[in-house]
Structure formats: C-alpha cells, structure tokens
Amino acid sequence: MHDRTPKAILFDLDCTLTDRAATLARYAPVFVERFGPQLAGADCGRVVSALAEVDGLGYRPRSECWAHLLDALPWRERPPAPRELEQLWQERWPACAAAAADVALVLGALGRRGYRLGVITNGPAASQERKVEAIGVRSALTTVVVSGAVGVAKPDPAIFRLACDRVSVAPADAWFVG
C-alpha cells in the first residue's frame, strides 16, 4: 500500500499564497496616486470597491476590467486610455501582492518537517516572480514554476510533472494546493 504522506507540497500562487482583497487594497493608493487628478472624488475605498467588482478574482481578461473600470469610476472630462491602466497594472501590481494569512508560518512549519515546497502558477514570468518576492516566501521554496517561463500552463499535467522533477519527487509523492 502506498504511503499517503507527501514528500513535496506544491502551491498555486494567486488566491492561495496571496490574499487578493489585501492586494487590491495595497494597489488602490498606487492607482489613486497615478490617476487621482483625473478622478472626481474617488478615494482609495471607492477604487478598491470598483477594482474588486470588475476583477473577477483575476480571471476576467484585463481588457474587460479596464472597460468596466472606466465606466465604474467618476472620471473627469478625460479618463485614461485602457493602455494606461494596463501599463500601471503591469508595472506596479506585482509589488503590491499581499501574503495570505500565516503563509510564512505555514511554509516555515512545513519546511521544518522536511517537505519540499514549491509554487506552480500561470502568468507572465516576471510578474509572478515579483509576486513571490513581494510576499516574502522565496526562501521557503525549492522551486517556482511559472507557465510564462516554461511554455506550459495549468491544468496541463506537464507543468505539474516539471515541478515534481524540480523538487525531485514522483508525482504520486506530491500534493498540490490551490
């Protein structure tokens, strides 16, 4: 009979190791700093609400988010172009990433128990790597596998096999959380 205890635990990044609501709250002041002069009375709270409403937990295409955001906020005579919203997002969003509650404690405890830890995430390599740095968990991880860097994305089994290879365990000896 197979021992059900894993040797490795691999995690999704977004909305598993990160807290999306807290990240939106960190991003709102960045957004207001950049676009505040073009907004008619929108504060960080209103921006967070608008972003959360249009974000779809990160699954809605950004182009749709920008169109909805341009409708949802009280812009003065000239709202920004969608490309301006996208540029700010790409430049500043990753550094705003907030860790989910107790992530560092959990990863530390798992590492001390001998589990090999890693991340498997979809997205652009530079952005996802910056999020890992922002939440402060890099030192706890054996590997970070980003779809944009390896050319294969979840749910394709190949990305999971690649992560298992990088932590030197068979897929049957790894758990994925996310």
XYZ file of C-alpha atoms in Angstrom:
178
model
C 0.000 0.000 0.000
C 1.241 3.491 -0.904
C 2.221 5.829 1.918
C -0.180 8.792 1.571
C 2.178 11.269 3.233
C 3.637 13.557 0.559
C 7.306 14.369 0.186
C 6.509 17.669 -1.549
C 3.700 20.183 -1.363
C 3.212 22.472 -4.337
C 1.030 25.573 -4.128
C -0.782 27.827 -6.518
C 0.260 31.455 -6.072
C -2.687 33.733 -6.763
C -5.534 33.485 -4.248
C -3.743 30.643 -2.440
C -0.477 32.092 -1.157
C -1.682 35.627 -1.883
C -4.675 37.472 -0.493
C -6.366 39.157 -3.456
C -8.507 41.537 -1.377
C -5.475 42.725 0.583
C -3.506 43.082 -2.642
C -6.282 45.212 -4.155
C -6.201 47.367 -1.014
C -2.437 47.845 -1.465
C -2.852 48.670 -5.144
C -5.616 51.259 -4.675
C -3.308 54.014 -3.316
C -0.952 53.413 -6.263
C -3.914 53.792 -8.613
C -5.168 56.943 -6.863
C -1.672 58.459 -6.844
C -1.415 57.991 -10.611
C -4.987 58.730 -11.692
C -6.307 60.847 -8.800
C -6.215 64.126 -10.732
C -8.467 62.537 -13.359
C -10.950 61.242 -10.776
C -13.816 63.290 -9.382
C -13.797 62.493 -5.682
C -12.803 58.830 -5.806
C -10.810 57.762 -2.758
C -8.950 54.508 -2.125
C -12.048 52.834 -0.700
C -14.075 53.543 -3.807
C -11.206 52.415 -6.031
C -10.853 49.144 -4.085
C -14.605 48.533 -4.440
C -14.525 49.260 -8.165
C -11.458 47.084 -8.717
C -12.962 44.199 -6.725
C -16.215 44.487 -8.655
C -14.557 44.281 -12.070
C -11.618 41.991 -11.224
C -13.348 38.610 -11.219
C -10.704 37.291 -8.793
C -8.153 37.758 -11.529
C -9.946 35.566 -14.065
C -11.596 38.334 -16.088
C -9.455 39.471 -19.018
C -7.716 42.728 -18.179
C -9.163 44.430 -21.275
C -12.680 43.785 -19.916
C -11.615 45.014 -16.478
C -10.365 48.282 -17.899
C -13.567 48.857 -19.874
C -15.682 48.227 -16.759
C -13.401 50.330 -14.563
C -13.665 53.256 -16.957
C -17.457 53.042 -16.517
C -17.423 52.395 -12.765
C -15.317 55.319 -11.547
C -16.217 59.029 -11.646
C -13.749 60.306 -14.233
C -13.410 63.962 -15.037
C -13.514 65.081 -18.659
C -10.691 62.793 -19.847
C -10.389 59.309 -18.413
C -7.149 57.417 -19.022
C -6.791 55.163 -22.021
C -7.067 51.430 -21.298
C -3.366 51.080 -22.202
C -2.518 53.491 -19.367
C -4.482 51.352 -16.906
C -2.736 48.241 -18.220
C 0.708 49.834 -18.012
C 0.256 50.830 -14.376
C -1.085 47.353 -13.570
C 1.897 45.622 -15.158
C 4.409 47.937 -13.531
C 3.008 48.133 -10.019
C 0.509 45.311 -9.304
C 3.048 42.538 -8.606
C 4.863 44.536 -5.920
C 1.520 45.123 -4.170
C 0.999 41.382 -3.615
C -0.034 40.616 -0.053
C 0.542 37.219 1.519
C -2.448 35.220 2.697
C -2.784 34.963 6.462
C 0.001 32.969 8.127
C 1.594 31.873 4.836
C 5.140 32.368 6.117
C 4.358 30.458 9.314
C 2.745 27.563 7.441
C 5.533 27.286 4.865
C 8.148 27.517 7.616
C 6.471 24.743 9.617
C 6.158 22.511 6.545
C 9.798 23.119 5.609
C 10.967 22.241 9.140
C 9.037 18.970 8.816
C 11.057 18.128 5.727
C 8.557 18.788 2.959
C 9.930 20.126 -0.302
C 7.865 23.166 -1.198
C 7.158 24.850 -4.486
C 4.829 27.057 -6.458
C 3.120 26.303 -9.752
C 1.468 29.363 -11.235
C 0.092 30.590 -14.533
C 1.017 34.011 -15.817
C 3.878 36.107 -17.122
C 7.187 35.062 -15.601
C 8.400 38.475 -14.445
C 5.078 39.380 -12.831
C 4.644 36.095 -10.981
C 8.259 36.086 -9.785
C 7.809 39.625 -8.435
C 4.717 38.493 -6.517
C 6.682 35.654 -4.893
C 9.297 38.190 -3.813
C 6.649 40.636 -2.562
C 5.014 38.083 -0.261
C 8.386 37.103 1.173
C 8.308 33.326 0.743
C 11.121 32.706 -1.745
C 13.496 31.272 0.859
C 10.940 28.634 1.882
C 10.548 27.317 -1.665
C 12.571 24.727 -3.536
C 11.123 25.822 -6.881
C 8.801 28.292 -8.554
C 7.393 27.101 -11.870
C 5.727 29.858 -13.895
C 3.801 28.995 -17.048
C 5.135 32.045 -18.873
C 8.691 30.833 -18.330
C 8.198 27.146 -19.140
C 5.702 27.329 -22.002
C 3.039 25.125 -20.450
C 0.187 26.137 -18.155
C -2.131 24.574 -15.605
C -4.128 22.404 -15.907
C -1.724 20.657 -18.325
C -0.152 17.750 -16.395
C 3.246 18.628 -17.891
C 3.645 21.671 -15.633
C 2.958 19.522 -12.561
C 5.476 16.888 -13.730
C 8.047 19.635 -14.279
C 7.558 20.951 -10.748
C 7.863 17.427 -9.344
C 11.108 16.936 -11.285
C 12.436 20.195 -9.844
C 11.733 19.088 -6.264
C 12.995 15.549 -7.024
C 9.818 13.636 -6.195
C 7.480 11.429 -8.187
C 4.065 12.986 -8.879
C 2.471 10.373 -6.604
C 4.550 11.805 -3.742
C 3.393 15.398 -4.169
C 0.264 17.283 -3.197
C -0.965 20.369 -4.996
C -2.822 23.034 -3.025
C -4.754 25.676 -4.891
